Tab-separated table of C-alpha atoms in Angstrom:
chain	number	residue	atom	x	y	z
A	119	UNK	CA	-3.561	4.990	-27.514
A	120	UNK	CA	-2.839	4.850	-23.833
A	121	UNK	CA	-4.654	7.409	-21.614
A	122	UNK	CA	-4.793	8.110	-18.006
A	123	UNK	CA	-2.031	7.961	-15.312
A	124	UNK	CA	0.381	4.960	-15.175
A	125	UNK	CA	0.295	3.235	-11.753
A	126	UNK	CA	2.849	0.393	-11.140
A	127	UNK	CA	2.951	-2.203	-8.491
A	128	UNK	CA	6.338	-3.785	-7.787
A	129	UNK	CA	6.143	-7.210	-6.220
A	130	UNK	CA	9.434	-8.310	-4.557
A	131	UNK	CA	10.661	-10.028	-1.305
A	132	UNK	CA	12.396	-7.556	1.019
A	133	UNK	CA	15.134	-9.128	3.139
A	134	UNK	CA	17.511	-8.200	5.960
A	135	UNK	CA	19.910	-6.793	3.346
A	136	UNK	CA	18.766	-3.008	3.269
A	137	UNK	CA	21.069	-2.099	0.292
A	138	UNK	CA	19.750	-5.014	-1.820
A	139	UNK	CA	16.191	-3.824	-0.958
A	140	UNK	CA	16.885	-0.391	-2.273
A	141	UNK	CA	18.619	-1.794	-5.343
A	142	UNK	CA	15.501	-3.922	-6.162
A	143	UNK	CA	13.214	-0.869	-5.637
A	144	UNK	CA	15.454	1.100	-7.928
A	145	UNK	CA	15.420	-1.578	-10.649
A	146	UNK	CA	11.707	-1.960	-10.369
A	147	UNK	CA	11.138	1.730	-10.372
A	148	UNK	CA	13.263	2.227	-13.506
A	149	UNK	CA	11.351	-0.374	-15.289
A	150	UNK	CA	8.047	1.111	-14.303
A	151	UNK	CA	9.279	4.619	-15.693
A	152	UNK	CA	10.217	2.866	-18.970
A	153	UNK	CA	6.682	1.549	-19.109
A	154	UNK	CA	5.095	4.958	-18.612
A	155	UNK	CA	4.303	4.840	-14.897
A	156	UNK	CA	3.986	8.005	-12.890
A	157	UNK	CA	3.741	6.357	-9.545
A	158	UNK	CA	5.303	3.019	-8.200
A	159	UNK	CA	4.108	1.071	-5.122
A	160	UNK	CA	6.240	-1.330	-3.250
A	161	UNK	CA	5.333	-3.775	-0.512
A	162	UNK	CA	5.131	-3.363	3.169
A	163	UNK	CA	8.299	-3.717	5.096
A	164	UNK	CA	10.419	-2.757	1.885
A	165	UNK	CA	13.295	-1.366	3.861
A	166	UNK	CA	13.912	-4.355	5.958
A	167	UNK	CA	12.190	-7.770	6.703
A	168	UNK	CA	12.892	-10.962	8.641
A	169	UNK	CA	10.494	-13.976	9.039
A	170	UNK	CA	9.842	-14.527	11.850
A	171	UNK	CA	10.072	-11.075	13.268
A	172	UNK	CA	12.740	-10.672	15.934
A	173	UNK	CA	14.775	-7.867	17.618
A	174	UNK	CA	16.683	-7.137	14.488
A	175	UNK	CA	13.625	-4.959	13.417
A	176	UNK	CA	14.315	-2.533	16.188
A	177	UNK	CA	18.059	-2.577	15.311
A	178	UNK	CA	17.357	-1.781	11.647
A	179	UNK	CA	14.575	0.772	12.184
A	180	UNK	CA	15.178	4.247	10.747
A	181	UNK	CA	13.533	7.663	11.149
A	182	UNK	CA	11.636	9.064	8.335
A	183	UNK	CA	14.535	11.434	7.632
A	184	UNK	CA	16.952	8.568	7.562
A	185	UNK	CA	18.914	6.834	4.477
A	186	UNK	CA	16.150	4.709	3.246
A	187	UNK	CA	13.609	7.534	2.667
A	188	UNK	CA	16.455	9.895	1.472
A	189	UNK	CA	17.280	7.363	-1.281
A	190	UNK	CA	13.583	7.143	-2.265
A	191	UNK	CA	13.410	10.844	-2.602
A	192	UNK	CA	16.614	11.017	-4.764
A	193	UNK	CA	15.388	8.207	-6.925
A	194	UNK	CA	11.907	9.772	-7.305
A	195	UNK	CA	13.509	13.016	-8.339
A	196	UNK	CA	15.742	11.271	-10.810
A	197	UNK	CA	12.770	9.507	-12.426
A	198	UNK	CA	10.232	12.286	-11.922
A	199	UNK	CA	7.901	9.913	-10.372
A	200	UNK	CA	6.062	9.377	-6.948
A	201	UNK	CA	7.332	6.300	-5.018
A	202	UNK	CA	5.548	4.620	-2.184
A	203	UNK	CA	7.219	1.941	0.019
A	204	UNK	CA	7.040	0.323	3.558
A	205	UNK	CA	9.463	1.590	6.012
A	206	UNK	CA	10.573	0.152	9.414
A	207	UNK	CA	10.473	3.402	11.348
A	208	UNK	CA	12.127	4.054	14.638
A	209	UNK	CA	9.538	3.638	17.525
A	210	UNK	CA	9.382	3.810	21.279
A	211	UNK	CA	9.883	1.222	24.008
A	212	UNK	CA	11.583	-1.504	21.962
A	213	UNK	CA	9.015	-1.539	19.160
A	214	UNK	CA	8.999	-0.022	15.551
A	215	UNK	CA	6.370	1.737	13.511
A	216	UNK	CA	5.099	0.094	10.364
A	217	UNK	CA	5.083	3.196	8.134
A	218	UNK	CA	4.046	3.616	4.470
A	219	UNK	CA	6.141	6.601	3.048
A	220	UNK	CA	5.083	8.466	-0.188
A	221	UNK	CA	7.725	10.651	-1.794
A	222	UNK	CA	8.343	12.764	-4.788
A	223	UNK	CA	11.689	14.496	-5.782
A	224	UNK	CA	10.949	17.295	-3.307
A	225	UNK	CA	10.574	15.100	-0.183
A	226	UNK	CA	7.827	13.232	1.712
A	227	UNK	CA	4.324	13.923	0.494
A	228	UNK	CA	2.469	11.678	2.757
A	229	UNK	CA	3.049	9.337	5.638
A	230	UNK	CA	0.900	6.526	7.063
A	231	UNK	CA	1.508	4.398	10.109
A	232	UNK	CA	-0.348	1.128	10.144
A	233	UNK	CA	-3.284	1.299	12.490
A	234	UNK	CA	-4.590	-2.250	12.498
A	235	UNK	CA	-1.788	-4.672	13.397
A	236	UNK	CA	-1.665	-8.368	12.258
A	237	UNK	CA	-2.607	-10.149	15.631
A	238	UNK	CA	-4.499	-12.863	13.738
A	239	UNK	CA	-3.949	-16.268	12.102
A	240	UNK	CA	-1.401	-17.291	14.695
A	241	UNK	CA	0.744	-14.037	14.252
A	242	UNK	CA	1.398	-11.182	16.755
A	243	UNK	CA	2.683	-8.145	14.885
A	244	UNK	CA	2.074	-5.964	17.989
A	245	UNK	CA	5.019	-7.819	19.744
A	246	UNK	CA	7.341	-5.736	17.567
A	247	UNK	CA	5.205	-2.937	16.168
A	248	UNK	CA	3.281	-0.202	17.789
A	249	UNK	CA	0.027	0.836	16.110
A	250	UNK	CA	-0.380	4.099	14.312
A	251	UNK	CA	-2.572	6.761	15.880
A	252	UNK	CA	-6.113	7.495	14.736
A	253	UNK	CA	-4.863	10.390	12.616
A	254	UNK	CA	-6.812	12.091	9.800
A	255	UNK	CA	-5.990	10.592	6.327
A	256	UNK	CA	-3.183	12.030	4.442
A	257	UNK	CA	-3.506	12.270	0.705
A	258	UNK	CA	-1.353	13.470	-2.098
A	259	UNK	CA	-1.784	14.262	-5.799
A	260	UNK	CA	-0.325	12.604	-8.796
A	261	UNK	CA	-1.085	14.439	-12.019
A	262	UNK	CA	-4.328	15.712	-10.503
A	263	UNK	CA	-5.483	12.302	-9.041
A	264	UNK	CA	-5.902	12.127	-5.306
A	265	UNK	CA	-4.213	9.237	-3.663
A	266	UNK	CA	-4.552	7.680	-0.146
A	267	UNK	CA	-2.586	5.208	1.956
A	268	UNK	CA	-3.375	2.079	4.130
A	269	UNK	CA	-1.411	-0.969	4.883
A	270	UNK	CA	-2.077	-4.754	4.578
A	271	UNK	CA	-4.258	-5.924	7.548
A	272	UNK	CA	-6.002	-2.614	7.318
A	273	UNK	CA	-7.765	-3.953	4.243
A	274	UNK	CA	-10.087	-6.059	6.656
A	275	UNK	CA	-11.482	-2.858	8.106
A	276	UNK	CA	-13.665	-1.119	5.615
A	277	UNK	CA	-14.302	1.932	7.815
A	278	UNK	CA	-10.597	2.927	7.159
A	279	UNK	CA	-10.850	2.825	3.535
A	280	UNK	CA	-14.146	4.872	3.695
A	281	UNK	CA	-12.586	7.633	5.729
A	282	UNK	CA	-9.638	7.935	3.154
A	283	UNK	CA	-12.199	8.214	0.375
A	284	UNK	CA	-14.192	10.663	2.443
A	285	UNK	CA	-10.855	12.684	2.474
A	286	UNK	CA	-11.044	12.843	-1.278
A	287	UNK	CA	-8.956	9.747	-2.287
A	288	UNK	CA	-9.643	8.397	-5.810
A	289	UNK	CA	-6.754	5.718	-5.580
A	290	UNK	CA	-6.194	3.610	-2.497
A	291	UNK	CA	-2.615	2.296	-2.134
A	292	UNK	CA	-2.146	-0.842	-0.232
A	293	UNK	CA	1.464	-2.022	0.582
A	294	UNK	CA	1.282	-5.429	2.181
A	295	UNK	CA	2.981	-8.483	3.362
A	296	UNK	CA	-0.107	-10.719	3.220
A	297	UNK	CA	0.999	-14.003	4.662
A	298	UNK	CA	0.060	-17.267	2.895
A	299	UNK	CA	-2.367	-19.639	4.506
A	300	UNK	CA	-5.599	-21.465	3.987
A	301	UNK	CA	-8.005	-19.253	1.983
A	302	UNK	CA	-5.652	-16.297	2.319
A	303	UNK	CA	-5.348	-15.754	-1.421
A	304	UNK	CA	-9.086	-15.769	-1.706
A	305	UNK	CA	-9.260	-13.228	1.166
A	306	UNK	CA	-6.731	-10.893	-0.358
A	307	UNK	CA	-8.292	-10.796	-3.862
A	308	UNK	CA	-11.800	-10.540	-2.474
A	309	UNK	CA	-10.972	-7.579	-0.054
A	310	UNK	CA	-9.112	-5.576	-2.643
A	311	UNK	CA	-11.939	-5.921	-5.052
A	312	UNK	CA	-14.464	-5.171	-2.300
A	313	UNK	CA	-12.723	-1.940	-1.263
A	314	UNK	CA	-12.757	-0.829	-4.784
A	315	UNK	CA	-16.403	-1.726	-5.523
A	316	UNK	CA	-17.843	-0.333	-2.174
A	317	UNK	CA	-15.878	2.928	-2.621
A	318	UNK	CA	-16.100	3.351	-6.363
A	319	UNK	CA	-12.307	4.062	-6.502
A	320	UNK	CA	-9.143	2.558	-7.867
A	321	UNK	CA	-7.155	0.292	-5.653
A	322	UNK	CA	-3.386	-0.566	-6.112
A	323	UNK	CA	-1.745	-3.251	-3.882
A	324	UNK	CA	1.820	-4.501	-3.790
A	325	UNK	CA	2.568	-7.747	-1.856
A	326	UNK	CA	5.423	-9.852	-1.110
A	327	UNK	CA	5.852	-12.966	-3.427
A	328	UNK	CA	5.688	-16.584	-2.445
A	329	UNK	CA	6.742	-18.504	-0.357
A	330	UNK	CA	5.944	-15.972	2.461
A	331	UNK	CA	3.408	-13.730	0.817
A	332	UNK	CA	0.587	-14.628	-1.610
A	333	UNK	CA	1.625	-12.276	-4.269
A	334	UNK	CA	-1.204	-11.307	-6.641
A	335	UNK	CA	-0.299	-7.709	-6.567
A	336	UNK	CA	-2.829	-5.718	-8.726
A	337	UNK	CA	-4.328	-2.442	-9.825
A	338	UNK	CA	-8.126	-2.732	-9.585
A	339	UNK	CA	-10.732	-0.347	-11.146
A	340	UNK	CA	-13.781	1.112	-9.384
A	341	UNK	CA	-15.955	-1.801	-10.502
A	342	UNK	CA	-13.617	-4.348	-8.919
A	343	UNK	CA	-11.955	-5.555	-12.102
A	344	UNK	CA	-8.168	-6.082	-12.260
A	345	UNK	CA	-6.563	-3.906	-14.894
A	346	UNK	CA	-3.161	-5.386	-14.294
A	347	UNK	CA	-2.185	-8.280	-11.895
A	348	UNK	CA	0.803	-10.540	-11.038
A	349	UNK	CA	0.900	-14.054	-9.821
A	350	UNK	CA	2.961	-15.524	-7.041
A	351	UNK	CA	6.349	-14.610	-8.440
A	352	UNK	CA	8.259	-11.346	-8.224
A	353	UNK	CA	7.429	-8.922	-10.906
A	354	UNK	CA	5.949	-5.594	-12.024
A	355	UNK	CA	2.501	-4.730	-13.263
A	356	UNK	CA	1.474	-1.333	-14.732
A	357	UNK	CA	-1.996	-0.033	-15.410
A	358	UNK	CA	-3.541	3.258	-16.496
A	359	UNK	CA	-6.170	4.894	-14.289
A	360	UNK	CA	-8.253	7.895	-15.071
A	361	UNK	CA	-10.989	10.023	-13.100
A	362	UNK	CA	-13.484	9.514	-15.801
A	363	UNK	CA	-13.843	5.837	-15.079
A	364	UNK	CA	-14.646	6.929	-11.496
A	365	UNK	CA	-17.199	9.289	-12.737
A	366	UNK	CA	-18.814	6.777	-15.044
A	367	UNK	CA	-18.960	4.126	-12.263
A	368	UNK	CA	-20.548	6.658	-9.826
A	369	UNK	CA	-23.077	7.760	-12.414
A	370	UNK	CA	-24.454	4.203	-12.620
A	371	UNK	CA	-23.790	3.241	-8.964
A	372	UNK	CA	-24.017	6.296	-6.800
A	373	UNK	CA	-23.352	4.301	-3.452
A	374	UNK	CA	-21.385	6.892	-1.832
A	375	UNK	CA	-24.168	9.574	-2.218
A	376	UNK	CA	-27.029	7.135	-1.363
A	377	UNK	CA	-25.447	5.892	1.954
A	378	UNK	CA	-27.095	6.706	5.221
A	379	UNK	CA	-24.344	6.100	7.735
A	380	UNK	CA	-21.057	8.072	8.297
A	381	UNK	CA	-17.727	6.842	9.843
A	382	UNK	CA	-16.412	8.726	12.774
A	383	UNK	CA	-13.189	7.923	14.820
A	384	UNK	CA	-13.075	7.458	18.567
């Protein structure tokens, strides 16, 4: 008997065709619904993506109340689910915002603008994207489970995940476009597992597939074990998460309670 809350990660390759991106999100979301999911997570840059980045990002950016998010809300309402996806949001001074938007049928329930930009491994995301402010974590609830948002390169900064967990999150969502490269697959899997283990929470991550992304989207439990995972190809993975698993893990490993340092912003 299946128990817990169904969490789906949809792995697909967004393109410059915004209508096609929404169509693929809908296809995967409906498949997730059919498999019992209550929440579906999609990659960073789900609304629009080009590689390498160029001025078309700015031309195709949308406000949060634009057509991409409006369609997500409509779809979430039709499926009675929560949907989370990466939006290229309209920004300032010729740049965009890299925004993760969480919706249900009633509207936007949480919004996170990527704080740590990917100016590493020969890339410069900041040429086209402005960093999000150091805002308090936004969380939302799915069937009583508290969920928080972060994005891709943020995964390398453990203090961010800790602040989200301190705000009550029991599941961390990580939409990503984790670029392939030497050891990048290893970094991706290791960091996802580390964020789950050190915070004793669930982590769900949705990446772009090969050849640009590493894929390997997954739902990971509080002990760092993948409950469901994908390889390098497009696809959908669904796992069931429950608060009791967090409680069991924390009873054995009360690391959050035993820590002696706190994270502050500045």
